[in-house]
Short mmCIF file of C-alpha atoms and ligand atoms in Angstrom, two decimals:
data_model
loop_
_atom_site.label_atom_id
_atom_site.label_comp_id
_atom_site.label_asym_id
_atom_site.label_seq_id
_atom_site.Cartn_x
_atom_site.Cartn_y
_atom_site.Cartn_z
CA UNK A 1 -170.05 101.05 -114.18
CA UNK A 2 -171.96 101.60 -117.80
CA UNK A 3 -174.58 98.84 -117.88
CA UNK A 4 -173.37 96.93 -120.90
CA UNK A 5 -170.64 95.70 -118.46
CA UNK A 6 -173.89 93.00 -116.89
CA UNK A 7 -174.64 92.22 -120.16
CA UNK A 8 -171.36 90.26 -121.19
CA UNK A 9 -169.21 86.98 -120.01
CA UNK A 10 -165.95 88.61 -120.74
CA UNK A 11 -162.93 86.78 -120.17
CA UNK A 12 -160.05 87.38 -117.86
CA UNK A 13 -157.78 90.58 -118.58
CA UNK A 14 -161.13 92.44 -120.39
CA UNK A 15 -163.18 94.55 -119.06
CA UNK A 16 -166.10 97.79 -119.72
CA UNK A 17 -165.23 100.88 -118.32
CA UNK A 18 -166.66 104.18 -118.07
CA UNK A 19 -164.52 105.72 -120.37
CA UNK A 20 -163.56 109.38 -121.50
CA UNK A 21 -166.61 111.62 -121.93
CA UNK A 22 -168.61 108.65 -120.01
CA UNK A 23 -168.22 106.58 -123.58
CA UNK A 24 -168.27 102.73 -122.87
CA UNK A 25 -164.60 101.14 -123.16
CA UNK A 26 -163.63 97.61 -123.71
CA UNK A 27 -160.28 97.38 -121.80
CA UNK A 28 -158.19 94.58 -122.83
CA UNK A 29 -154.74 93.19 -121.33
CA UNK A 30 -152.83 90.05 -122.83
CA UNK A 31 -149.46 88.73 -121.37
CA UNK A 32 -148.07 91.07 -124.84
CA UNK A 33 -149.65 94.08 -124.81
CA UNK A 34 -152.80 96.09 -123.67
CA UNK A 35 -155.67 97.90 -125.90
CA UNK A 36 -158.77 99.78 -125.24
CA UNK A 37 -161.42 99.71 -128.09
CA UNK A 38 -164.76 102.36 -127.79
CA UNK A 39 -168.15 100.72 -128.52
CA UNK A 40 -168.17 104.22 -129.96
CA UNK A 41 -167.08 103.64 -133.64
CA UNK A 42 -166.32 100.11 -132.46
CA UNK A 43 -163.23 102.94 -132.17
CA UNK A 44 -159.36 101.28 -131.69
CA UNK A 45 -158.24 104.02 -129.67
CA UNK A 46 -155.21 102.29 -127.44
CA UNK A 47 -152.37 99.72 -128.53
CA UNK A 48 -149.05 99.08 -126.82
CA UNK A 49 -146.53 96.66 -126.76
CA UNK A 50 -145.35 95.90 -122.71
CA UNK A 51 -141.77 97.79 -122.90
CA UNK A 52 -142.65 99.75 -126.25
CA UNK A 53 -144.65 103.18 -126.69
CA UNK A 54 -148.04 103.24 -127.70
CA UNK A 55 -148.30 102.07 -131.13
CA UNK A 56 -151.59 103.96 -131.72
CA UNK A 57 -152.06 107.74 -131.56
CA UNK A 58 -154.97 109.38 -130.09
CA UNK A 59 -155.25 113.31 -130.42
CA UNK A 60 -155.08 114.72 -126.62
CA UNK A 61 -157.75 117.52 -127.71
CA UNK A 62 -160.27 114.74 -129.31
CA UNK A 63 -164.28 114.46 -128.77
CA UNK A 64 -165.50 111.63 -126.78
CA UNK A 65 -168.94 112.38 -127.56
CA UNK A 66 -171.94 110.81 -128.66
CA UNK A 67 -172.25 111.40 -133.09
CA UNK A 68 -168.66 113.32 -133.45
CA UNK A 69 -165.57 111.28 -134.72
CA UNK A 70 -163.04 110.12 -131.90
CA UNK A 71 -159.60 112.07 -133.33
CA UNK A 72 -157.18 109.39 -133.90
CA UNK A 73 -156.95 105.51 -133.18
CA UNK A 74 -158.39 103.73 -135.60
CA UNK A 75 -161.87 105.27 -137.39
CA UNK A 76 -164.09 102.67 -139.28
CA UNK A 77 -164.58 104.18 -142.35
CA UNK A 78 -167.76 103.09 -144.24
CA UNK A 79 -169.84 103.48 -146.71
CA UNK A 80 -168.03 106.06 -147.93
CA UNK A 81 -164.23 107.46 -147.87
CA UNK A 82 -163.95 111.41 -147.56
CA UNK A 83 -167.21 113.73 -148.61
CA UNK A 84 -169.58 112.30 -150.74
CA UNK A 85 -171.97 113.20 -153.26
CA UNK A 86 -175.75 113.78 -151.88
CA UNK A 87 -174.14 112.59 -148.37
CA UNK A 88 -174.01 114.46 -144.92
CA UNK A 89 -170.56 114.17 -142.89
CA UNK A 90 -166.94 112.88 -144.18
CA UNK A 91 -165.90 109.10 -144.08
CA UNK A 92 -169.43 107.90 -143.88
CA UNK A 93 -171.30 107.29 -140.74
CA UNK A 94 -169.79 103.46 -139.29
CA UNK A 95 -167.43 105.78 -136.99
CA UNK A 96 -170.21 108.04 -135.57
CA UNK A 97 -172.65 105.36 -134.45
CA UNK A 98 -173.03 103.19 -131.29
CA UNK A 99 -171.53 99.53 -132.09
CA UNK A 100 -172.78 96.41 -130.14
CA UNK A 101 -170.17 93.84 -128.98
CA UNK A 102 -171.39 90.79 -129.54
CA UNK A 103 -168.72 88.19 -128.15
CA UNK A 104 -164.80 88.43 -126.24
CA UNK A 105 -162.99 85.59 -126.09
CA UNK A 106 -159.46 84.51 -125.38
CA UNK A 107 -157.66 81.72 -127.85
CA UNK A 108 -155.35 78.76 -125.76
CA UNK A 109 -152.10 81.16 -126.46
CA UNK A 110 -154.16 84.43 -124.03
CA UNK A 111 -154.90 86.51 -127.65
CA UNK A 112 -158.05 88.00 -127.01
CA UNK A 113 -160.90 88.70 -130.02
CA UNK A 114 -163.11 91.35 -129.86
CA UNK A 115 -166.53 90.68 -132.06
CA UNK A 116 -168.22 94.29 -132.56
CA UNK A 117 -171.31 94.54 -134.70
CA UNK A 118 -172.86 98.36 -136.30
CA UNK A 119 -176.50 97.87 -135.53
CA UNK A 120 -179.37 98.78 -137.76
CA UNK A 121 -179.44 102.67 -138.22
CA UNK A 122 -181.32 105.35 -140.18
CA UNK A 123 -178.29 106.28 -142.64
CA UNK A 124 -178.39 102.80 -143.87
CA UNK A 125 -181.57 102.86 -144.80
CA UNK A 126 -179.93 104.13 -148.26
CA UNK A 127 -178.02 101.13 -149.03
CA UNK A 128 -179.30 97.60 -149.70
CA UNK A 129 -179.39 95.37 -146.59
CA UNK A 130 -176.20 94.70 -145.39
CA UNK A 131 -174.39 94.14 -141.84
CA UNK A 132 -171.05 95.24 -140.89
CA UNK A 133 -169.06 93.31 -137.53
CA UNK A 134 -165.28 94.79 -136.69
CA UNK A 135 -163.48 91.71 -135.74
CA UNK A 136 -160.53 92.73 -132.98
CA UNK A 137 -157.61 90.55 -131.86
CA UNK A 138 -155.08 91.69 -129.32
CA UNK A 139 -151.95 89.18 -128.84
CA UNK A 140 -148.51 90.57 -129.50
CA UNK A 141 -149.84 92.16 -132.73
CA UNK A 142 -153.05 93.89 -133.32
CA UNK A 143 -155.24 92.55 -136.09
CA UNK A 144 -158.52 93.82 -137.46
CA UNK A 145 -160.89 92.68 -139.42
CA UNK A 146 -163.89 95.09 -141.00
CA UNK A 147 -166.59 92.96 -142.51
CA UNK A 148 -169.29 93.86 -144.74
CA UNK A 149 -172.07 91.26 -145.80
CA UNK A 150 -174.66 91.92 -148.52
CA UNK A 151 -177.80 91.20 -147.04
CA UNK A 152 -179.76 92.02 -150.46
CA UNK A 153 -181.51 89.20 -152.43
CA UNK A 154 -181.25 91.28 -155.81
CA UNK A 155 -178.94 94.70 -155.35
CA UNK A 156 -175.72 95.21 -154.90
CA UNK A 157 -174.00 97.05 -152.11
CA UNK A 158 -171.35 99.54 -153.46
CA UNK A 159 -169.05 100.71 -150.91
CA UNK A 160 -165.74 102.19 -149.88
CA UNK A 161 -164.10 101.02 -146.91
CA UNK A 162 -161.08 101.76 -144.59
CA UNK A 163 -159.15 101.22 -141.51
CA UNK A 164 -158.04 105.22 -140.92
CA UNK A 165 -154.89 104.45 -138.26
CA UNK A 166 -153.13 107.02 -136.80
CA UNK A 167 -149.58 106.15 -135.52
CA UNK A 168 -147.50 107.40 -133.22
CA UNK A 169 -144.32 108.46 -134.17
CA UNK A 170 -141.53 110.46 -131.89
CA UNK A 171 -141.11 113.08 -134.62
CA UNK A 172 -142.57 113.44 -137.71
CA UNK A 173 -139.19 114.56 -139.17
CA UNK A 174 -137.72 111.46 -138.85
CA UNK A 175 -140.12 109.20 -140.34
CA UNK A 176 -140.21 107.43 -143.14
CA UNK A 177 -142.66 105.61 -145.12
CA UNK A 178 -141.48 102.74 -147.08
CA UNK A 179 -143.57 100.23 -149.61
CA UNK A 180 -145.45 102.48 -151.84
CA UNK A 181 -142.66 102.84 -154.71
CA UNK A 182 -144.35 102.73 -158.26
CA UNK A 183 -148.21 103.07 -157.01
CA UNK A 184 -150.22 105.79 -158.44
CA UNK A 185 -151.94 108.21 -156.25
CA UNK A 186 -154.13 111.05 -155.95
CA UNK A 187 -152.50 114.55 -154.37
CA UNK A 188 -155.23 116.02 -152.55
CA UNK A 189 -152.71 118.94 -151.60
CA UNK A 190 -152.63 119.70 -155.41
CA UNK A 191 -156.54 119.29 -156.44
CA UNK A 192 -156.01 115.67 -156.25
CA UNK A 193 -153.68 115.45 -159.35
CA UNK A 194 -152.97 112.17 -160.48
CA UNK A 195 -149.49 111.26 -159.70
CA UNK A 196 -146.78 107.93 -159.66
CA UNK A 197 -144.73 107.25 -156.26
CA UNK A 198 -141.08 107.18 -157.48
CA UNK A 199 -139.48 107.45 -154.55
CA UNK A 200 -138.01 104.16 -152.34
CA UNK A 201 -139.24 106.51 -148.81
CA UNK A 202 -142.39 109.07 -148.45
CA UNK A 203 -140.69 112.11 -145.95
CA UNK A 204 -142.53 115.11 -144.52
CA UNK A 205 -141.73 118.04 -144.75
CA UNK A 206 -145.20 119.66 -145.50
CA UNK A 207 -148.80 118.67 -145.59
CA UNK A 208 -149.18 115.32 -146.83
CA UNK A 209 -153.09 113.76 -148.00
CA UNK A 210 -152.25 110.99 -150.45
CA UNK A 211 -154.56 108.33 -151.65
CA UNK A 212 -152.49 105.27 -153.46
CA UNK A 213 -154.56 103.64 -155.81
CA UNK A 214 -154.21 99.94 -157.10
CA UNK A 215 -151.62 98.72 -154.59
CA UNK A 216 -151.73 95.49 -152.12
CA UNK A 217 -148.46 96.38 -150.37
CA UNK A 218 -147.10 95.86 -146.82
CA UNK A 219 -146.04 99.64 -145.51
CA UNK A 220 -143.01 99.92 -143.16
CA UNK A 221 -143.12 102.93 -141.26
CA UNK A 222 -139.91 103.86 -139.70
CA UNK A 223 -139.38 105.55 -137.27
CA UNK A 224 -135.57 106.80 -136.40
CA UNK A 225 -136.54 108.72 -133.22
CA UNK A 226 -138.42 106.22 -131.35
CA UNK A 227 -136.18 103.11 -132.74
CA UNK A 228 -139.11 101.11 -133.95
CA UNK A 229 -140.57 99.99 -137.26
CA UNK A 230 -144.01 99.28 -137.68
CA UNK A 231 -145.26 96.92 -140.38
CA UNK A 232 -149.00 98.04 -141.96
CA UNK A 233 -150.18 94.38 -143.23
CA UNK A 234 -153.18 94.15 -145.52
CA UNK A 235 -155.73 91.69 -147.36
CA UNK A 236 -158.78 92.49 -149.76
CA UNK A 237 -157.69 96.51 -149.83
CA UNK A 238 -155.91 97.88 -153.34
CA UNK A 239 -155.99 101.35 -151.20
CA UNK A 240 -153.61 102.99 -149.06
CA UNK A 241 -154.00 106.40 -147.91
CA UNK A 242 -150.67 108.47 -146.18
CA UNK A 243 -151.72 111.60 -144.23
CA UNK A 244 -150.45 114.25 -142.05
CA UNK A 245 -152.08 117.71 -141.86
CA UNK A 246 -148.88 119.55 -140.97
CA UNK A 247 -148.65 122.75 -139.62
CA UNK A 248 -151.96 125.01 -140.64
CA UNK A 249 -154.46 121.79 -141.62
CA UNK A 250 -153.62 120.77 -137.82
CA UNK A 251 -154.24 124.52 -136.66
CA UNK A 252 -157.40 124.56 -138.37
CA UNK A 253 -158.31 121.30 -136.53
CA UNK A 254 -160.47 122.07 -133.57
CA UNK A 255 -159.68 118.44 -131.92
CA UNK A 256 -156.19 118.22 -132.62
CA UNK A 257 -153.41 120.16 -130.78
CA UNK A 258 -151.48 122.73 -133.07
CA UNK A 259 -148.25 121.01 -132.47
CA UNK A 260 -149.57 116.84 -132.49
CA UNK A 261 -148.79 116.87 -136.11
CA UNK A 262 -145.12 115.86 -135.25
CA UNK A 263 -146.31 112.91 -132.98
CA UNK A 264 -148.47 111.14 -135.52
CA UNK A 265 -148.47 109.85 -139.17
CA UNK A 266 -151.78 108.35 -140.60
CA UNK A 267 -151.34 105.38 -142.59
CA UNK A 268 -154.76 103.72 -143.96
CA UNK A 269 -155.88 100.42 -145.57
CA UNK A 270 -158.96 100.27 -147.64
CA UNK A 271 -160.71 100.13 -150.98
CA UNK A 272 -161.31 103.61 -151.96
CA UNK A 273 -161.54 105.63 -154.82
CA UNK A 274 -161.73 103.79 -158.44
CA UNK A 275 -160.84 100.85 -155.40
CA UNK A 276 -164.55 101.07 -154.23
CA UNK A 277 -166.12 97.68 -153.93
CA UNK A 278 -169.32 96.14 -155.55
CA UNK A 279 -170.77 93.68 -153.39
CA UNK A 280 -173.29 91.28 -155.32
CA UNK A 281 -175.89 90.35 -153.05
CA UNK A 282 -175.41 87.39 -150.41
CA UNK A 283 -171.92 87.86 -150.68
CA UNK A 284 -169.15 88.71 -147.94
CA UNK A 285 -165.59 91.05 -147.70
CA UNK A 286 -163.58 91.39 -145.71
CA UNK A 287 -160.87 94.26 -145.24
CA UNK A 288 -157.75 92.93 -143.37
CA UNK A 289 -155.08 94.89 -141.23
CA UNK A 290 -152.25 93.42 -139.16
CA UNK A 291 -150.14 95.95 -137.14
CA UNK A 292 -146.73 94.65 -136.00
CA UNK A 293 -143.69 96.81 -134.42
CA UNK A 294 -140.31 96.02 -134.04
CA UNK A 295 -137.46 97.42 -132.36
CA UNK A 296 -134.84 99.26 -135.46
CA UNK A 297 -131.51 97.60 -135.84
O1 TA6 B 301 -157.41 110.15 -144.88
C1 TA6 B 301 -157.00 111.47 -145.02
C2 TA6 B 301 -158.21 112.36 -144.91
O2 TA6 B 301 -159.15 112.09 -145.92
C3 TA6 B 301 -157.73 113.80 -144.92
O3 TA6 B 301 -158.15 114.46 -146.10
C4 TA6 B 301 -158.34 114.40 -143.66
O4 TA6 B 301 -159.62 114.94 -143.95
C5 TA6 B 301 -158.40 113.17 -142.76
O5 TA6 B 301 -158.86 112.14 -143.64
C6 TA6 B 301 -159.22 113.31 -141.51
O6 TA6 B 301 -160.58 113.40 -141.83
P1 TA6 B 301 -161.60 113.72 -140.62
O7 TA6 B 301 -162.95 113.71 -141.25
O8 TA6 B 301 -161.42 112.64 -139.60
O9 TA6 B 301 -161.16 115.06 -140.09
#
């Protein structure tokens, strides 16, 4: 048993586990559903309905080590959002480093919230002061919460931020992506030309890396093979990114199985982008992201 398990009063139904590639695991069951959450990234990596497959996909060929990227569930993205000018690494460095978990505690109705918190750490040492806590609730939907404070007495903190989920889907082929109709967005398959949504439903049918600009929207991901829809709620993010690597991105993806492109479909909620967020100092944001599934008519 890892030793952050002595160092918490955790509630009934969670638990810390030695988890895959020893990585400390906060286990969590609710009378709804059941989740797992890495101090690792403060990383989402499990969520399932009781009766329903796993809402959350996690690559079966993914890292579990200490400073790579967990491949799948739900990376913290932050400060940045893909490579960066004058930065090391993709997506920033939230999702690499070791979280703390502060506090677990369990509402009157059994949901149980997870309070995760990136310590201090030499990357940020770039920025202006600020602290970042990943707020987790499990009940029969899974809400997250990714908040930045601005620590700063005179800068501010600019930032990008996002919630990168990876779904599971039964196969890729028969999903569709609903919500986005209208929104501009950047096609990073075609040097990310600038282009308008004008269809009702995104399909696959190749590799797919879009970044919608300037858009608030619920997304309804459905789903035709496994019968479910799944609702992408958002607050405070004008960003929402669709991605799936497809056939040779996947193949050139050392933690991700050559075939696990048909099991997944990424769809993201942040502020990225001409979306990045200025921060003026003392202030607070928070990024907002309620997953809900339901069974298709
Ligand atoms: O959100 C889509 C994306 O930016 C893709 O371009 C792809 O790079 C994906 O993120 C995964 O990035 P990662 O650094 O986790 O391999």
């Amino acid at each position: 048993m890892s030793n952050t398990a002595h160092q918490y009063k955790l509630p009934d139904g969670v638990s810390i586990l030695d988890g895959r590639g020893g990585l400390s695991v906060v286990s969590v069951k609710t009378p709804w559903s059941s989740a797992e959450v890495y101090l690792h990234g403060a990383h989402v990596t499990h969520f399932q309905k009781n009766g329903e497959p796993p809402l959350i996909f996690v690559s079966q060929c993914s890292r579990f080590a200490e400073g790579q990227p967990i491949r799948g569930g739900v990376p913290i993205i932050f400060p940045w959002f893909g490579a960066c000018e004058g930065r090391k690494g993709q997506h920033g460095f939230a999702r690499n480093a070791d979280w703390k978990l502060n506090a677990a505690t369990k509402d009157e109705q059994g949901r149980v919230k997870l309070e995760f918190q990136l310590p201090d750490c030499s990357e940020a040492e770039a920025f202006p002061k600020f602290t970042l806590k990943f707020f987790v609730t499990v009940g029969e939907i899974l809400e997250m919460e990714l908040q930045t404070t601005n620590l700063s007495a005179s800068d501010n903190l600019e930032f990008e931020d996002c919630l990168h989920t990876y779904f599971t889907v039964g196969d890729i082929a028969a999903v569709s992506v609903h919500g986005l109709k209208g929104a501009s967005y950047l096609d990073k398959t075609d040097n990310f030309a600038k282009k308008v949504e004008n269809d009702d439903a995104i399909h696959f049918n190749s590799e797919t890396d879009r970044p919608y600009l300037n858009t608030t929207a619920t997304v309804e991901i459905r789903d035709a093979n496994l019968g479910r829809r799944i609702l992408v709620e958002k607050e405070n993010s004008a960003s929402t990114i669709v991605w799936n690597p497809w056939i040779a991105k996947a193949q050139q993806l050392s933690d991700f199985g050559d075939e696990e492109y048909k099991q997944m479909v990424c769809v993201e909620s942040g502020n990225v982008a001409v979306n990045k967020l200025v921060l003026p100092p003392g202030k607070c944001s928070s990024l907002r992201v309620r997953l809900k599934s339901k069974k298709s008519a």
